[in-house]
Short mmCIF file of C-alpha atoms in Angstrom, two decimals:
data_model
loop_
_atom_site.label_atom_id
_atom_site.label_comp_id
_atom_site.label_asym_id
_atom_site.label_seq_id
_atom_site.Cartn_x
_atom_site.Cartn_y
_atom_site.Cartn_z
CA UNK Q 1 0.00 0.00 0.00
CA UNK Q 2 1.51 3.34 -1.07
CA UNK Q 3 1.68 6.26 1.33
CA UNK Q 4 0.42 9.73 0.43
CA UNK Q 5 3.99 10.90 -0.25
CA UNK Q 6 4.53 8.05 -2.70
CA UNK Q 7 1.46 8.90 -4.79
CA UNK Q 8 2.34 11.03 -7.85
CA UNK Q 9 -0.69 13.36 -7.85
CA UNK Q 10 -2.04 15.45 -4.98
CA UNK Q 11 -4.99 17.76 -4.54
CA UNK Q 12 -6.59 19.68 -1.68
CA UNK Q 13 -10.28 20.32 -1.12
CA UNK Q 14 -12.14 22.35 1.50
CA UNK Q 15 -15.83 21.66 2.03
CA UNK Q 16 -18.31 23.32 4.32
CA UNK Q 17 -19.92 21.05 6.91
CA UNK Q 18 -22.98 21.47 9.11
CA UNK Q 19 -22.38 19.83 12.51
CA UNK Q 20 -24.98 19.25 15.21
CA UNK Q 21 -24.75 20.89 18.64
CA UNK Q 22 -22.99 17.81 20.06
CA UNK Q 23 -20.55 17.71 17.16
CA UNK Q 24 -19.78 21.41 17.67
CA UNK Q 25 -18.94 20.65 21.31
CA UNK Q 26 -16.58 17.84 20.25
CA UNK Q 27 -14.88 20.07 17.66
CA UNK Q 28 -14.26 22.74 20.30
CA UNK Q 29 -12.90 20.22 22.81
CA UNK Q 30 -10.53 18.70 20.27
CA UNK Q 31 -9.42 22.14 19.07
CA UNK Q 32 -8.67 23.26 22.64
CA UNK Q 33 -6.82 20.02 23.37
CA UNK Q 34 -4.76 20.35 20.18
CA UNK Q 35 -3.72 23.89 21.16
CA UNK Q 36 -2.93 22.72 24.72
CA UNK Q 37 -0.68 19.86 23.52
CA UNK Q 38 1.15 22.18 21.10
CA UNK Q 39 1.75 24.69 23.91
CA UNK Q 40 2.91 21.93 26.26
CA UNK Q 41 5.48 20.84 23.69
CA UNK Q 42 6.63 24.43 23.30
CA UNK Q 43 6.82 24.91 27.07
CA UNK Q 44 8.89 21.75 27.63
CA UNK Q 45 11.33 22.67 24.87
CA UNK Q 46 11.69 26.23 26.16
CA UNK Q 47 12.37 24.95 29.69
CA UNK Q 48 14.91 22.46 28.39
CA UNK Q 49 16.71 25.16 26.40
CA UNK Q 50 16.92 27.55 29.38
CA UNK Q 51 18.05 24.85 31.80
CA UNK Q 52 20.85 23.81 29.44
CA UNK Q 53 22.19 27.38 29.68
CA UNK Q 54 22.92 26.83 33.39
CA UNK Q 55 26.66 26.20 33.64
CA UNK Q 56 26.76 25.12 37.30
CA UNK Q 57 26.03 21.37 37.61
CA UNK Q 58 23.20 21.61 40.19
CA UNK Q 59 21.58 18.23 40.87
CA UNK Q 60 18.05 19.66 40.73
CA UNK Q 61 18.72 21.19 37.29
CA UNK Q 62 20.36 18.03 35.95
CA UNK Q 63 17.42 15.92 37.12
CA UNK Q 64 14.96 18.29 35.47
CA UNK Q 65 16.92 18.18 32.19
CA UNK Q 66 16.94 14.38 32.27
CA UNK Q 67 13.19 14.31 33.01
CA UNK Q 68 12.34 16.68 30.16
CA UNK Q 69 14.61 14.82 27.74
CA UNK Q 70 12.88 11.56 28.61
CA UNK Q 71 9.41 13.08 28.19
CA UNK Q 72 10.24 14.52 24.79
CA UNK Q 73 11.17 11.06 23.51
CA UNK Q 74 7.50 10.02 23.79
CA UNK Q 75 5.65 13.32 24.25
CA UNK Q 76 2.14 12.00 23.60
CA UNK Q 77 2.33 9.46 26.40
CA UNK Q 78 4.13 11.86 28.76
CA UNK Q 79 1.60 14.69 28.32
CA UNK Q 80 -1.38 12.33 28.64
CA UNK Q 81 0.06 10.77 31.83
CA UNK Q 82 0.49 14.18 33.48
CA UNK Q 83 -2.81 15.60 32.24
CA UNK Q 84 -5.24 12.71 32.64
CA UNK Q 85 -8.18 14.60 31.15
CA UNK Q 86 -6.58 14.11 27.71
CA UNK Q 87 -7.48 10.40 27.96
CA UNK Q 88 -11.20 11.22 27.81
CA UNK Q 89 -13.03 9.34 25.00
CA UNK Q 90 -14.12 12.66 23.46
CA UNK Q 91 -10.59 13.21 22.15
CA UNK Q 92 -9.32 11.88 18.84
CA UNK Q 93 -5.99 10.10 19.38
CA UNK Q 94 -4.80 11.19 15.94
CA UNK Q 95 -5.47 14.81 16.91
CA UNK Q 96 -2.79 14.44 19.61
CA UNK Q 97 -0.30 12.93 17.18
CA UNK Q 98 -0.91 15.69 14.62
CA UNK Q 99 -0.50 18.47 17.22
CA UNK Q 100 2.94 17.08 18.12
CA UNK Q 101 3.80 16.57 14.45
CA UNK Q 102 2.86 20.19 13.66
CA UNK Q 103 5.13 21.45 16.45
CA UNK Q 104 8.06 19.43 15.11
CA UNK Q 105 7.31 20.67 11.58
CA UNK Q 106 7.41 24.27 12.82
CA UNK Q 107 10.93 23.67 14.16
CA UNK Q 108 11.96 21.99 10.91
CA UNK Q 109 10.76 24.98 8.88
CA UNK Q 110 12.60 27.38 11.19
CA UNK Q 111 15.86 25.49 10.67
CA UNK Q 112 15.38 25.42 6.90
CA UNK Q 113 14.09 28.95 6.29
CA UNK Q 114 14.98 31.06 9.37
CA UNK Q 115 12.25 33.60 8.63
CA UNK Q 116 9.13 32.69 10.58
CA UNK Q 117 11.00 32.44 13.88
CA UNK Q 118 10.84 29.70 16.50
CA UNK Q 119 7.43 28.18 17.39
CA UNK Q 120 5.25 30.48 19.49
CA UNK Q 121 2.52 29.67 22.00
CA UNK Q 122 -0.90 29.47 20.36
CA UNK Q 123 -3.42 31.87 21.87
CA UNK Q 124 -7.08 31.21 22.42
CA UNK Q 125 -9.25 32.98 19.85
CA UNK Q 126 -12.61 32.90 18.15
CA UNK Q 127 -11.49 30.33 15.58
CA UNK Q 128 -11.10 26.60 16.13
CA UNK Q 129 -8.99 24.04 14.31
CA UNK Q 130 -7.47 20.60 14.73
CA UNK Q 131 -6.09 17.90 12.47
CA UNK Q 132 -6.78 14.20 12.24
CA UNK Q 133 -5.61 11.52 9.80
CA UNK Q 134 -7.35 8.98 7.63
CA UNK Q 135 -6.39 5.42 8.60
CA UNK Q 136 -6.86 2.38 6.41
CA UNK Q 137 -7.00 -1.22 7.53
CA UNK Q 138 -4.07 -3.46 6.61
CA UNK Q 139 -6.58 -5.70 4.82
CA UNK Q 140 -7.57 -2.89 2.46
CA UNK Q 141 -5.74 -3.35 -0.84
CA UNK Q 142 -7.18 -0.31 -2.60
CA UNK Q 143 -7.63 2.61 -0.16
CA UNK Q 144 -10.27 5.02 -1.47
CA UNK Q 145 -12.45 7.88 -0.26
CA UNK Q 146 -15.08 5.28 0.68
CA UNK Q 147 -13.28 2.94 3.07
CA UNK Q 148 -11.00 4.86 5.51
CA UNK Q 149 -11.58 6.31 8.97
CA UNK Q 150 -12.32 9.55 7.09
CA UNK Q 151 -14.65 8.67 4.24
CA UNK Q 152 -17.54 9.75 2.08
CA UNK Q 153 -20.73 7.89 2.90
CA UNK Q 154 -22.37 9.35 -0.21
CA UNK Q 155 -22.37 12.61 -2.15
CA UNK Q 156 -23.87 14.54 0.77
CA UNK Q 157 -22.42 13.02 3.97
CA UNK Q 158 -18.91 12.24 5.21
CA UNK Q 159 -17.66 10.32 8.24
CA UNK Q 160 -15.02 11.62 10.69
CA UNK Q 161 -13.43 9.99 13.76
CA UNK Q 162 -15.28 10.90 17.00
CA UNK Q 163 -17.61 13.28 15.16
CA UNK Q 164 -19.45 10.67 13.13
CA UNK Q 165 -21.69 11.58 10.20
CA UNK Q 166 -21.55 15.17 8.87
CA UNK Q 167 -23.48 16.77 6.04
CA UNK Q 168 -21.21 18.64 3.62
CA UNK Q 169 -21.33 20.64 0.42
CA UNK Q 170 -18.78 22.07 -1.98
CA UNK Q 171 -16.90 18.98 -3.20
CA UNK Q 172 -16.09 19.38 -6.95
CA UNK Q 173 -17.91 17.02 -9.29
CA UNK Q 174 -14.57 15.88 -10.77
CA UNK Q 175 -13.69 14.47 -7.30
CA UNK Q 176 -17.10 12.90 -6.71
CA UNK Q 177 -16.78 11.15 -10.05
CA UNK Q 178 -13.54 9.30 -9.17
CA UNK Q 179 -13.75 8.63 -5.43
CA UNK Q 180 -12.77 4.97 -5.91
CA UNK Q 181 -9.31 6.00 -7.17
CA UNK Q 182 -8.54 8.68 -4.56
CA UNK Q 183 -6.94 8.32 -1.14
CA UNK Q 184 -7.52 10.74 1.76
CA UNK Q 185 -4.57 11.93 3.87
CA UNK Q 186 -4.42 14.54 6.63
CA UNK Q 187 -7.81 16.10 7.40
CA UNK Q 188 -8.33 19.46 9.10
CA UNK Q 189 -11.54 20.39 10.89
CA UNK Q 190 -11.95 24.14 11.44
CA UNK Q 191 -14.35 26.91 12.38
CA UNK Q 192 -13.83 30.52 11.26
CA UNK Q 193 -14.56 33.69 13.24
CA UNK Q 194 -18.08 33.88 11.77
CA UNK Q 195 -19.00 30.39 13.00
CA UNK Q 196 -18.84 28.48 9.69
CA UNK Q 197 -17.40 24.95 9.92
CA UNK Q 198 -15.13 23.40 7.29
CA UNK Q 199 -13.29 20.16 6.59
CA UNK Q 200 -10.10 20.32 4.50
CA UNK Q 201 -8.74 17.09 3.03
CA UNK Q 202 -5.44 16.21 1.38
CA UNK Q 203 -6.08 13.86 -1.51
CA UNK Q 204 -3.69 11.62 -3.39
CA UNK Q 205 -4.09 9.48 -6.50
CA UNK Q 206 -2.26 7.43 -9.11
CA UNK Q 207 -4.11 9.39 -11.78
CA UNK Q 208 -4.15 13.16 -12.45
CA UNK Q 209 -7.04 15.08 -10.91
CA UNK Q 210 -7.42 17.28 -13.99
CA UNK Q 211 -6.59 16.59 -17.60
CA UNK Q 212 -3.49 18.37 -18.89
CA UNK Q 213 -4.23 21.39 -21.04
CA UNK Q 214 -3.41 21.31 -24.72
CA UNK Q 215 -0.30 23.16 -25.92
CA UNK Q 216 -1.20 26.72 -26.96
CA UNK Q 217 2.33 27.93 -27.76
CA UNK Q 218 1.87 31.12 -25.78
CA UNK Q 219 4.26 32.65 -23.25
CA UNK Q 220 3.56 35.68 -21.10
CA UNK Q 221 5.31 37.89 -18.57
CA UNK Q 222 3.27 39.69 -15.92
CA UNK Q 223 4.08 42.88 -14.04
CA UNK Q 224 2.28 43.41 -10.73
CA UNK Q 225 1.83 47.05 -9.81
CA UNK Q 226 -0.31 49.45 -7.81
CA UNK Q 227 -1.50 51.56 -10.76
CA UNK Q 228 -3.53 48.53 -11.88
CA UNK Q 229 -3.52 44.98 -10.61
CA UNK Q 230 -1.62 43.35 -13.46
CA UNK Q 231 -0.18 44.19 -16.87
CA UNK Q 232 1.08 41.43 -19.15
CA UNK Q 233 3.65 41.49 -21.94
CA UNK Q 234 0.87 41.47 -24.56
CA UNK Q 235 -0.45 44.81 -23.30
CA UNK Q 236 -3.53 43.45 -21.52
CA UNK Q 237 -4.36 45.25 -18.28
CA UNK Q 238 -6.39 43.91 -15.34
CA UNK Q 239 -7.72 46.63 -13.08
CA UNK Q 240 -7.34 46.47 -9.31
CA UNK Q 241 -10.81 45.93 -7.75
CA UNK Q 242 -9.77 47.51 -4.38
CA UNK Q 243 -12.11 45.31 -2.33
CA UNK Q 244 -10.83 46.59 1.02
CA UNK Q 245 -11.10 50.25 0.05
CA UNK Q 246 -14.76 49.84 -0.90
CA UNK Q 247 -15.76 48.92 2.66
CA UNK Q 248 -12.96 50.68 4.53
CA UNK Q 249 -15.25 53.36 5.98
CA UNK Q 250 -17.98 50.91 6.95
CA UNK Q 251 -15.46 48.58 8.56
CA UNK Q 252 -13.82 51.44 10.49
CA UNK Q 253 -17.17 52.49 11.97
CA UNK Q 254 -18.01 48.91 12.91
CA UNK Q 255 -14.61 48.46 14.61
CA UNK Q 256 -15.02 51.74 16.53
CA UNK Q 257 -18.39 50.55 17.76
CA UNK Q 258 -16.83 47.22 18.75
CA UNK Q 259 -14.12 49.05 20.71
CA UNK Q 260 -16.72 51.14 22.57
CA UNK Q 261 -18.66 48.02 23.54
CA UNK Q 262 -15.46 46.38 24.76
CA UNK Q 263 -14.69 49.41 26.98
CA UNK Q 264 -18.26 49.41 28.29
CA UNK Q 265 -18.07 45.72 29.17
CA UNK Q 266 -14.72 46.23 30.89
CA UNK Q 267 -16.11 49.17 32.86
CA UNK Q 268 -19.05 47.01 34.00
CA UNK Q 269 -16.59 44.23 34.91
CA UNK Q 270 -18.15 41.81 32.46
CA UNK Q 271 -16.16 39.28 30.45
CA UNK Q 272 -16.28 39.88 26.71
CA UNK Q 273 -17.44 36.30 26.12
CA UNK Q 274 -20.51 37.05 28.28
CA UNK Q 275 -21.29 40.45 26.73
CA UNK Q 276 -24.01 39.84 24.13
CA UNK Q 277 -23.75 43.29 22.55
CA UNK Q 278 -20.00 42.92 22.14
CA UNK Q 279 -20.37 39.47 20.55
CA UNK Q 280 -23.03 40.73 18.12
CA UNK Q 281 -20.73 43.53 16.96
CA UNK Q 282 -17.71 41.21 16.82
CA UNK Q 283 -19.66 38.92 14.51
CA UNK Q 284 -20.59 41.88 12.29
CA UNK Q 285 -16.93 42.95 11.98
CA UNK Q 286 -15.88 39.36 11.26
CA UNK Q 287 -18.46 39.08 8.47
CA UNK Q 288 -17.23 42.28 6.83
CA UNK Q 289 -13.63 41.06 6.93
CA UNK Q 290 -14.66 37.64 5.63
CA UNK Q 291 -16.55 39.24 2.74
CA UNK Q 292 -13.43 41.13 1.62
CA UNK Q 293 -11.26 38.02 1.96
CA UNK Q 294 -13.68 35.90 -0.08
CA UNK Q 295 -14.03 38.55 -2.82
CA UNK Q 296 -10.26 38.89 -3.13
CA UNK Q 297 -9.72 35.12 -3.14
CA UNK Q 298 -12.38 34.61 -5.82
CA UNK Q 299 -10.82 37.33 -7.98
CA UNK Q 300 -7.32 35.85 -7.63
CA UNK Q 301 -8.58 32.36 -8.50
CA UNK Q 302 -10.17 33.63 -11.72
CA UNK Q 303 -7.04 35.57 -12.74
CA UNK Q 304 -4.58 32.77 -11.94
CA UNK Q 305 -6.66 30.08 -13.66
CA UNK Q 306 -7.05 32.19 -16.82
CA UNK Q 307 -3.28 32.86 -16.97
CA UNK Q 308 -2.33 29.21 -16.52
CA UNK Q 309 -4.91 27.79 -18.93
CA UNK Q 310 -4.15 30.27 -21.72
CA UNK Q 311 -0.33 30.19 -21.62
CA UNK Q 312 2.29 27.43 -21.62
CA UNK Q 313 4.75 29.61 -19.66
CA UNK Q 314 3.96 32.36 -17.15
CA UNK Q 315 6.82 34.47 -15.78
CA UNK Q 316 6.44 36.86 -12.83
CA UNK Q 317 8.77 38.90 -10.68
CA UNK Q 318 9.80 37.52 -7.29
CA UNK Q 319 8.19 39.84 -4.77
CA UNK Q 320 9.30 40.30 -1.18
CA UNK Q 321 6.03 41.55 0.26
CA UNK Q 322 7.37 41.67 3.81
CA UNK Q 323 9.99 44.23 2.82
CA UNK Q 324 7.53 46.21 0.70
CA UNK Q 325 5.07 46.49 3.60
CA UNK Q 326 7.62 48.54 5.53
CA UNK Q 327 6.69 51.44 3.28
CA UNK Q 328 3.79 52.80 5.35
CA UNK Q 329 2.55 54.97 2.48
CA UNK Q 330 1.91 51.89 0.33
CA UNK Q 331 1.35 49.18 2.96
CA UNK Q 332 -2.46 49.22 2.77
CA UNK Q 333 -2.52 49.16 -1.04
CA UNK Q 334 0.00 46.31 -1.16
CA UNK Q 335 -1.96 44.25 1.37
CA UNK Q 336 -5.20 44.85 -0.53
CA UNK Q 337 -4.01 43.42 -3.87
CA UNK Q 338 -2.84 39.99 -2.62
CA UNK Q 339 0.23 39.59 -4.82
CA UNK Q 340 1.84 36.84 -2.76
CA UNK Q 341 -1.40 34.81 -2.82
CA UNK Q 342 -1.56 35.14 -6.61
CA UNK Q 343 2.00 33.85 -7.03
CA UNK Q 344 1.23 30.87 -4.77
CA UNK Q 345 -1.88 30.08 -6.83
CA UNK Q 346 0.05 30.30 -10.09
CA UNK Q 347 2.70 27.92 -8.74
CA UNK Q 348 0.36 25.11 -7.71
CA UNK Q 349 -2.00 25.52 -10.69
CA UNK Q 350 0.94 25.30 -13.09
CA UNK Q 351 1.81 21.88 -11.61
CA UNK Q 352 -1.85 20.86 -11.66
CA UNK Q 353 -2.44 21.71 -15.33
CA UNK Q 354 1.00 20.73 -16.65
CA UNK Q 355 2.17 24.30 -17.33
CA UNK Q 356 5.36 26.16 -16.39
CA UNK Q 357 5.55 29.05 -13.93
CA UNK Q 358 8.77 30.94 -13.12
CA UNK Q 359 9.69 33.86 -10.91
CA UNK Q 360 12.71 36.01 -11.72
CA UNK Q 361 14.73 38.74 -10.00
CA UNK Q 362 12.94 42.03 -10.83
CA UNK Q 363 16.15 44.08 -10.77
CA UNK Q 364 16.07 46.79 -13.50
CA UNK Q 365 13.02 45.30 -15.27
CA UNK Q 366 11.33 48.72 -15.01
CA UNK Q 367 14.40 50.79 -15.93
CA UNK Q 368 15.47 48.74 -18.98
CA UNK Q 369 14.27 49.36 -22.53
CA UNK Q 370 12.76 46.10 -23.82
CA UNK Q 371 13.86 46.93 -27.41
CA UNK Q 372 17.52 47.94 -27.13
CA UNK Q 373 18.41 47.01 -23.52
CA UNK Q 374 19.35 50.55 -22.46
CA UNK Q 375 19.15 51.01 -18.66
CA UNK Q 376 17.85 54.30 -17.29
CA UNK Q 377 20.21 55.49 -14.55
CA UNK Q 378 21.36 58.61 -12.73
CA UNK Q 379 19.25 61.67 -13.49
CA UNK Q 380 17.26 59.75 -16.10
CA UNK Q 381 16.15 57.05 -13.67
CA UNK Q 382 12.38 56.56 -13.74
CA UNK Q 383 10.30 57.40 -10.67
CA UNK Q 384 6.91 56.02 -9.65
CA UNK Q 385 5.28 59.04 -11.30
CA UNK Q 386 6.75 58.18 -14.72
CA UNK Q 387 4.06 55.96 -16.24
CA UNK Q 388 5.15 56.51 -19.86
CA UNK Q 389 8.60 57.24 -21.24
CA UNK Q 390 10.72 57.29 -24.37
CA UNK Q 391 14.05 55.50 -24.56
CA UNK Q 392 16.83 58.09 -25.07
CA UNK Q 393 18.95 55.48 -26.88
CA UNK Q 394 16.57 54.09 -29.53
CA UNK Q 395 13.64 56.52 -29.29
CA UNK Q 396 11.00 53.81 -28.68
CA UNK Q 397 7.96 54.95 -26.70
CA UNK Q 398 7.10 52.71 -23.72
CA UNK Q 399 4.19 52.22 -21.37
CA UNK Q 400 6.04 51.60 -18.12
CA UNK Q 401 4.19 48.46 -16.92
CA UNK Q 402 4.02 46.74 -20.32
CA UNK Q 403 7.73 47.36 -20.85
CA UNK Q 404 8.48 45.81 -17.45
CA UNK Q 405 6.33 42.77 -18.33
CA UNK Q 406 8.28 42.29 -21.58
CA UNK Q 407 11.58 42.41 -19.67
CA UNK Q 408 10.24 39.92 -17.13
CA UNK Q 409 9.30 37.51 -19.92
CA UNK Q 410 12.71 37.94 -21.57
CA UNK Q 411 14.49 37.10 -18.29
CA UNK Q 412 12.25 34.08 -17.83
CA UNK Q 413 12.98 32.76 -21.32
CA UNK Q 414 16.71 32.92 -20.59
CA UNK Q 415 16.35 30.73 -17.48
CA UNK Q 416 13.61 28.48 -18.94
#
């Protein structure tokens, strides 16, 4: 039986589910337990690190180091032995294993990338999430979406460990049509700040999830900018919809009202979780934010899918959004467009549809003439206000963003 990693094709789906009151209670308990186990792992590792800094060989310190080292060899058993409530039958055993796995993965990413920082304690919030895994019996020769611990009962109901039968919607028809050839991997159960519940599943298969697109012999470079959302090397321009700006005033008023209700509850010595007026307003703010996020995500999906399906090669500039956000004058506009999300979508959709997607160093792509290669420098260097310019070397007139897109494509073709 092949593991998920050994399967050649992978796909992720997120479906909305509609749990009962009892199932909602179980989701919350498992989410809280998952966060608790993650924080326990973080606490033990932090203690171990600090104790190892002690240079004097004190017996008490040495014993504590030995105890923590022993616990971290089998953390699931050690944490459950100390905190007996984790052995309650409400808890999914695979939730515990995944919480520990996620903590170890966070450390692995830190060592590889050194950008996100060391694992931090997870705070309690208005969202809930935990992970479980789909297990298959050793007797099962062909694991499918119909016969694991996480499985589809039919096209409307799925089965999850501890939660039982859940009604769902949103699974693509192309998945429903080939459930007998698909295996389910890690499964995430979550609730957003609005109170909607979702199940996300990692899927694997021996066969592609989508048919490869036919060769169209078209290559395109794209320039992402704030004047418009995107300009490609063919001169096509996609306007920036500015979803956040359209509700910015309404959202600001709603957040001010939320802040006033929080102060009023604090003055009356009431907990925010028990203040009904505060919770009503919090839900209103969350819905406004969710609306913007969904609009932006839908827009980015349409743009990325169109680019990948209509071109064999898509080349974009490698953006460092974190550095760009330090410019406070442009931070809001940069956050509103979702460039980094678009690049991520292009990367995975290129693999999915059998296309090629590259990112290149954007150095001088704006300042270079796409016809003769002349670089604008010194006093002639272009500023953000220069949207159109004429090359002083060859006299060709350029639209700034289209010229940059042509240079991006040229760089990509060199490395392709």
